[in-house]
Amino acid sequence: MSRSRKKKRNEVSLRNLTRNTTWVGFVVFVFASLCIYVVFAAAFSLFLGYFFESKVRTETEKASSIVETLEASGISGEEGFEAIRQRVDMLGHDYYITDENKNNVLFSKGEPEFFDSGSNLNIVIADSRFRLYSNSSIGFFVTENGDESAVDLVQLIRYLKDNPADKLSFGDLNNNIATVPFWVEMSVMDGKYHIFIKLDVDLGLTDVFYVIAFFGVISAIMMIVMIVLIVNAIVNAVRRQKTIKLLFTDPVTKGHNWLWFSFYGNQLIRKRRNRNRTYAVVTIDVVKYSNFCICHSLSEGEEMLYRISEILEKNRIKKEYIAHAAGSSFALLLKYSDEERIKKRVTHIIEQLQQISDEHKFNFHAGIAVVDVSVSSEKDKKGRVIIDIEKEYNYACAARDELAGSDDSGVVLLDDKMIADQKWIDIVHEKQQAALDNEEFLIYYQPKYNPQNDELTGAEALIRWQSPEYGFVTPNRIIPIFEQNGFITKIDHYMIRHVARDQKRWLDAGYKCVPVSVNVSRAHFIEDDLAEQIRDLVDSEGCPHEYIEIELTESAFFDDKKALLTTIGRLKGYGFAVSMDDFGSGYSSLNSLKDMPLDVLKLDAEFFRGEQGDGRGQIVVAEAIKLAKYLNMRTVAEGVEMREQVDFLAEQGCDMIQGYFYAKPMPGSDYEERMKQGSSAEEIISETVNASGTGNISETENISEEVNAEDAEKKE
Ligand code: C2E
Ligand code: CA
Ligand code: CA
């Protein structure tokens, strides 16, 4: 997942986390309570229904078995009818018998009191169906779904309630507390007669106990569930509040942190009602904060940050945000009216901050980026302005960086050039992965020649970006950005792989190949297995190791020396040559030369710039070459453009020259030509010198490169 998508996801998660969900909780609670109530009622009614029905069934079974036994004995006709009637009579219940069509009552005992409407129900006992009828004085056997047997409990309870105890029969044998009558219909003799018998359901004390026990257990369970739900909701709400607080609190200043600032800052500037407002995103940084911490202590440094945060907080007005961004930097989102005023205000804040300590004088660098919401060019599909406060803060930082190197306090407002630079950084950042995937990065080769015999002895691989949108882009415009955002490690891998692939192809095609050096950024040196990564990349392309050289920039030698030494040792062990790039460009790295077992020393192009009038530069170069020789290192002079320089270097015993005098960086196809010519470089030089009067041999190619680069700049 890309970083921007991840960022969006995080934003959504934060929004969900911080959203006020009290009413949602309330709705969920009510819904859960309702569900619990329904489950409770259903369980209770099911239980009672089943309980009561089983009693009805038992009674019905008793009556039906008598009739069935008689029928089974095979007596029929008048005799059969009389036999059945007598047996039913013996049961001692009210009953009556009708003919086939239930029109004529043939015999009866007691009053037939039942519903003869459709409100009856069936009960199935051993394959036979019986009809149950509601007793008209009670009316609780009501069926609502046709054939299914069901007892209407509401009706039953209502009946028990409406019928005072004296109407019901009490004190029977089995501790009866209520007798509920119902009628059952049975067809006998193949439907020739219908017998309706009034039966009773006896409810005893034990039954009541079961019902109450069941009711109690269910109620207790429901109660526990409810309590758990409520406690859980409260605990969650408290925990959520704590999480939010922890998430948004800065551990050093105890105020807000960057996450809070970016989250609520974005919400504020994106609000509909703020769309005509202008804000200033400000960064304020303590100059040389780390020096202070080294001289004093980290806790004293943090104490300072705490006090800075307090002062900033005092300067904040309503609807303005302040947070500790990172390290010694603070982020502010302030209201803006005009440049003059905002600068004055920030200067005034800095003046207050400078008073923070009596013993130590602190200075502050501030950068300001103005966010005019109404004119923001970035809009989404629906036309809403999308402003990213992180981007704006980066702009403010870019403005602040203009003060880098100065120890005095200062305030810089972002200008157009800074905006353009920053935009370019954003573009590169956004496009880099796609450009890599689409192989838009080209490998240019700059040959290295032996000045003694003009023979091709090596080359350096240099990146170019052939962008469909931005044209031909030179490395100076992308490499520093990649180094900043960490993409450089992917670029270095890409270069190594492609160079190894090219070399393998050229070797297979029978070219007279020479080692090609590839730049490896210092950012890589934190990786323990860098040497193995390089070896594996080269091996995967099947290229012999002696055709690949690794260039480490001089500044890398100031990082973790031990790690560097180990990696160089391993690289050499695998058969790669290792060179120190840009020697002499930065701080003296003579000490590194002593410790590092390097193969090649590349003299920085700065040695060969400008007039060589007083000869001091020549002395330094000559001595550097000598030094390298004593240390068994070969030398490459970079940036050599003139014949005199070549002659001088040849005299001093410089092994290789990489410069426009011989060749500019060129595409692989042109470099192939160079390999074909091999030692005949002399001819090309004399040809070019004759034709143009300079030593520049790839003029045509490079003019197009330069034009393309200009194009790219214009396009931005
Ligand atoms: P570098 O490694 O010092 O590369 C030498 C640079 O000097 C190249 O610039 C080359 O075109 C330029 N140059 C060579 N001879 C002359 C000359 O006679 N006159 C002048 N004026 N310039 C000369 P380029 O290709 O623009 O690269 C610039 C820098 O970008 C490189 O400096 C290197 O630091 C970085 N770079 C380029 N490609 C890569 C890469 O693939 N990976 C990494 N990590 N860095 C790269
Ligand atoms: Ca280099
Ligand atoms: Ca260099």
Short mmCIF file of N, CA, C and O and ligand atoms in Angstrom, two decimals, residues 460 462 519 551 553 580-583 602-605 638-639 658, ligand 3:
data_model
loop_
_atom_site.label_atom_id
_atom_site.label_comp_id
_atom_site.label_asym_id
_atom_site.label_seq_id
_atom_site.Cartn_x
_atom_site.Cartn_y
_atom_site.Cartn_z
N GLU A 460 31.66 5.21 -15.38
CA GLU A 460 30.79 5.37 -14.21
C GLU A 460 29.34 5.38 -14.70
O GLU A 460 29.03 6.02 -15.71
N LEU A 462 25.64 6.62 -14.38
CA LEU A 462 24.96 7.78 -13.79
C LEU A 462 23.50 7.78 -14.22
O LEU A 462 23.17 7.47 -15.36
N ASN A 519 27.30 4.23 -8.07
CA ASN A 519 27.26 5.00 -6.82
C ASN A 519 26.35 4.31 -5.81
O ASN A 519 25.24 3.93 -6.13
N GLU A 551 31.18 2.85 -5.78
CA GLU A 551 31.65 4.18 -5.38
C GLU A 551 30.95 4.61 -4.10
O GLU A 551 29.73 4.64 -4.04
N THR A 553 30.59 7.78 -1.47
CA THR A 553 30.93 9.19 -1.42
C THR A 553 31.73 9.49 -0.15
O THR A 553 31.57 8.83 0.87
N MET A 580 36.62 5.62 -3.33
CA MET A 580 36.14 6.75 -2.54
C MET A 580 35.88 7.90 -3.52
O MET A 580 36.79 8.39 -4.19
N ASP A 581 34.60 8.27 -3.57
CA ASP A 581 34.17 9.30 -4.53
C ASP A 581 34.41 10.69 -3.93
O ASP A 581 34.43 10.85 -2.71
N ASP A 582 34.54 11.68 -4.80
CA ASP A 582 34.60 13.09 -4.41
C ASP A 582 35.66 13.37 -3.35
O ASP A 582 35.45 14.21 -2.46
N PHE A 583 36.80 12.70 -3.45
CA PHE A 583 37.86 12.94 -2.46
C PHE A 583 38.30 14.40 -2.53
O PHE A 583 38.61 14.92 -3.60
N LYS A 602 38.91 8.80 -6.09
CA LYS A 602 38.42 9.68 -7.15
C LYS A 602 38.60 11.12 -6.70
O LYS A 602 37.95 11.56 -5.74
N LEU A 603 39.47 11.84 -7.38
CA LEU A 603 39.73 13.24 -7.02
C LEU A 603 38.55 14.08 -7.47
O LEU A 603 38.14 14.02 -8.63
N ASP A 604 38.05 14.88 -6.56
CA ASP A 604 36.85 15.65 -6.85
C ASP A 604 37.07 16.67 -7.96
O ASP A 604 38.17 17.23 -8.10
N ALA A 605 36.01 16.93 -8.71
CA ALA A 605 36.08 17.86 -9.84
C ALA A 605 36.51 19.26 -9.40
O ALA A 605 37.06 20.03 -10.21
N GLU A 638 38.27 13.52 -11.71
CA GLU A 638 36.91 13.80 -12.24
C GLU A 638 36.82 15.24 -12.72
O GLU A 638 37.52 16.12 -12.20
N GLY A 639 35.95 15.50 -13.65
CA GLY A 639 35.65 16.87 -14.08
C GLY A 639 36.77 17.53 -14.87
O GLY A 639 36.94 18.74 -14.82
N GLN A 658 38.11 10.97 -15.88
CA GLN A 658 36.68 10.94 -16.19
C GLN A 658 36.25 12.39 -16.30
O GLN A 658 36.15 13.09 -15.30
CA CA B 3 32.28 12.28 -7.99
#
